[in-house]
PDB file of N, CA and C in Angstrom:
ATOM      1  N   UNK A   1      15.514 -25.112  21.955  1.00  0.00           N
ATOM      2  CA  UNK A   1      14.355 -25.261  21.060  1.00  0.00           C
ATOM      3  C   UNK A   1      13.269 -24.262  21.464  1.00  0.00           C
ATOM      4  N   UNK A   2      12.913 -24.264  22.760  1.00  0.00           N
ATOM      5  CA  UNK A   2      11.883 -23.337  23.233  1.00  0.00           C
ATOM      6  C   UNK A   2      12.288 -21.892  22.996  1.00  0.00           C
ATOM      7  N   UNK A   3      13.591 -21.640  23.138  1.00  0.00           N
ATOM      8  CA  UNK A   3      14.088 -20.283  22.933  1.00  0.00           C
ATOM      9  C   UNK A   3      13.906 -19.870  21.471  1.00  0.00           C
ATOM     10  N   UNK A   4      14.157 -20.800  20.558  1.00  0.00           N
ATOM     11  CA  UNK A   4      13.994 -20.510  19.130  1.00  0.00           C
ATOM     12  C   UNK A   4      12.547 -20.212  18.800  1.00  0.00           C
ATOM     13  N   UNK A   5      11.628 -20.996  19.388  1.00  0.00           N
ATOM     14  CA  UNK A   5      10.193 -20.786  19.142  1.00  0.00           C
ATOM     15  C   UNK A   5       9.784 -19.405  19.632  1.00  0.00           C
ATOM     16  N   UNK A   6      10.280 -19.032  20.813  1.00  0.00           N
ATOM     17  CA  UNK A   6       9.948 -17.720  21.384  1.00  0.00           C
ATOM     18  C   UNK A   6      10.462 -16.605  20.471  1.00  0.00           C
ATOM     19  N   UNK A   7      11.656 -16.787  19.907  1.00  0.00           N
ATOM     20  CA  UNK A   7      12.231 -15.782  19.007  1.00  0.00           C
ATOM     21  C   UNK A   7      11.361 -15.642  17.759  1.00  0.00           C
ATOM     22  N   UNK A   8      10.890 -16.760  17.229  1.00  0.00           N
ATOM     23  CA  UNK A   8      10.052 -16.734  16.022  1.00  0.00           C
ATOM     24  C   UNK A   8       8.733 -16.026  16.312  1.00  0.00           C
ATOM     25  N   UNK A   9       8.136 -16.318  17.472  1.00  0.00           N
ATOM     26  CA  UNK A   9       6.861 -15.690  17.849  1.00  0.00           C
ATOM     27  C   UNK A   9       7.044 -14.182  17.998  1.00  0.00           C
ATOM     28  N   UNK A  10       8.137 -13.779  18.651  1.00  0.00           N
ATOM     29  CA  UNK A  10       8.413 -12.351  18.836  1.00  0.00           C
ATOM     30  C   UNK A  10       8.624 -11.689  17.488  1.00  0.00           C
ATOM     31  N   UNK A  11       9.358 -12.360  16.598  1.00  0.00           N
ATOM     32  CA  UNK A  11       9.615 -11.829  15.263  1.00  0.00           C
ATOM     33  C   UNK A  11       8.306 -11.678  14.504  1.00  0.00           C
ATOM     34  N   UNK A  12       7.417 -12.670  14.661  1.00  0.00           N
ATOM     35  CA  UNK A  12       6.124 -12.639  13.967  1.00  0.00           C
ATOM     36  C   UNK A  12       5.300 -11.452  14.455  1.00  0.00           C
ATOM     37  N   UNK A  13       5.262 -11.258  15.784  1.00  0.00           N
ATOM     38  CA  UNK A  13       4.480 -10.148  16.348  1.00  0.00           C
ATOM     39  C   UNK A  13       5.063  -8.807  15.910  1.00  0.00           C
ATOM     40  N   UNK A  14       6.368  -8.782  15.607  1.00  0.00           N
ATOM     41  CA  UNK A  14       7.006  -7.544  15.170  1.00  0.00           C
ATOM     42  C   UNK A  14       6.692  -7.268  13.703  1.00  0.00           C
ATOM     43  N   UNK A  15       6.629  -8.331  12.879  1.00  0.00           N
ATOM     44  CA  UNK A  15       6.437  -8.162  11.433  1.00  0.00           C
ATOM     45  C   UNK A  15       4.987  -7.985  11.027  1.00  0.00           C
ATOM     46  N   UNK A  16       4.027  -8.518  11.816  1.00  0.00           N
ATOM     47  CA  UNK A  16       2.606  -8.416  11.429  1.00  0.00           C
ATOM     48  C   UNK A  16       2.154  -6.957  11.283  1.00  0.00           C
ATOM     49  N   UNK A  17       2.371  -6.085  12.282  1.00  0.00           N
ATOM     50  CA  UNK A  17       1.958  -4.674  12.127  1.00  0.00           C
ATOM     51  C   UNK A  17       2.715  -3.996  10.990  1.00  0.00           C
ATOM     52  N   UNK A  18       3.982  -4.385  10.798  1.00  0.00           N
ATOM     53  CA  UNK A  18       4.794  -3.814   9.727  1.00  0.00           C
ATOM     54  C   UNK A  18       4.200  -4.182   8.374  1.00  0.00           C
ATOM     55  N   UNK A  19       3.752  -5.446   8.229  1.00  0.00           N
ATOM     56  CA  UNK A  19       3.135  -5.903   6.974  1.00  0.00           C
ATOM     57  C   UNK A  19       1.821  -5.161   6.739  1.00  0.00           C
ATOM     58  N   UNK A  20       1.045  -4.949   7.806  1.00  0.00           N
ATOM     59  CA  UNK A  20      -0.232  -4.228   7.690  1.00  0.00           C
ATOM     60  C   UNK A  20       0.025  -2.788   7.245  1.00  0.00           C
ATOM     61  N   UNK A  21       1.068  -2.183   7.810  1.00  0.00           N
ATOM     62  CA  UNK A  21       1.419  -0.809   7.441  1.00  0.00           C
ATOM     63  C   UNK A  21       1.799  -0.744   5.961  1.00  0.00           C
ATOM     64  N   UNK A  22       2.596  -1.718   5.506  1.00  0.00           N
ATOM     65  CA  UNK A  22       2.989  -1.766   4.093  1.00  0.00           C
ATOM     66  C   UNK A  22       1.765  -1.939   3.209  1.00  0.00           C
ATOM     67  N   UNK A  23       0.825  -2.784   3.635  1.00  0.00           N
ATOM     68  CA  UNK A  23      -0.396  -3.020   2.852  1.00  0.00           C
ATOM     69  C   UNK A  23      -1.198  -1.722   2.747  1.00  0.00           C
ATOM     70  N   UNK A  24      -1.265  -0.964   3.837  1.00  0.00           N
ATOM     71  CA  UNK A  24      -1.996   0.305   3.834  1.00  0.00           C
ATOM     72  C   UNK A  24      -1.355   1.301   2.880  1.00  0.00           C
ATOM     73  N   UNK A  25      -0.030   1.376   2.896  1.00  0.00           N
ATOM     74  CA  UNK A  25       0.681   2.282   1.986  1.00  0.00           C
ATOM     75  C   UNK A  25       0.450   1.843   0.546  1.00  0.00           C
ATOM     76  N   UNK A  26       0.481   0.526   0.314  1.00  0.00           N
ATOM     77  CA  UNK A  26       0.248  -0.006  -1.030  1.00  0.00           C
ATOM     78  C   UNK A  26      -1.139   0.364  -1.532  1.00  0.00           C
ATOM     79  N   UNK A  27      -2.140   0.282  -0.656  1.00  0.00           N
ATOM     80  CA  UNK A  27      -3.512   0.646  -1.036  1.00  0.00           C
ATOM     81  C   UNK A  27      -3.592   2.126  -1.392  1.00  0.00           C
ATOM     82  N   UNK A  28      -2.918   2.963  -0.608  1.00  0.00           N
ATOM     83  CA  UNK A  28      -2.920   4.409  -0.889  1.00  0.00           C
ATOM     84  C   UNK A  28      -2.314   4.685  -2.260  1.00  0.00           C
ATOM     85  N   UNK A  29      -1.218   4.011  -2.561  1.00  0.00           N
ATOM     86  CA  UNK A  29      -0.552   4.198  -3.861  1.00  0.00           C
ATOM     87  C   UNK A  29      -1.474   3.764  -4.994  1.00  0.00           C
ATOM     88  N   UNK A  30      -2.151   2.624  -4.812  1.00  0.00           N
ATOM     89  CA  UNK A  30      -3.051   2.107  -5.856  1.00  0.00           C
ATOM     90  C   UNK A  30      -4.249   3.041  -6.051  1.00  0.00           C
ATOM     91  N   UNK A  31      -4.822   3.522  -4.943  1.00  0.00           N
ATOM     92  CA  UNK A  31      -5.997   4.402  -5.031  1.00  0.00           C
ATOM     93  C   UNK A  31      -5.645   5.749  -5.653  1.00  0.00           C
ATOM     94  N   UNK A  32      -4.431   6.214  -5.418  1.00  0.00           N
ATOM     95  CA  UNK A  32      -4.012   7.487  -6.009  1.00  0.00           C
ATOM     96  C   UNK A  32      -3.488   7.238  -7.410  1.00  0.00           C
TER      97      UNK A  32
END
């Protein structure tokens, strides 16, 4: 159980910057 939680937290920390990067690209596309 603890191992699964740790995997989810690691996955979350990996996806958050990726989502921010996608949001930034999306803003650039909209502004252009």
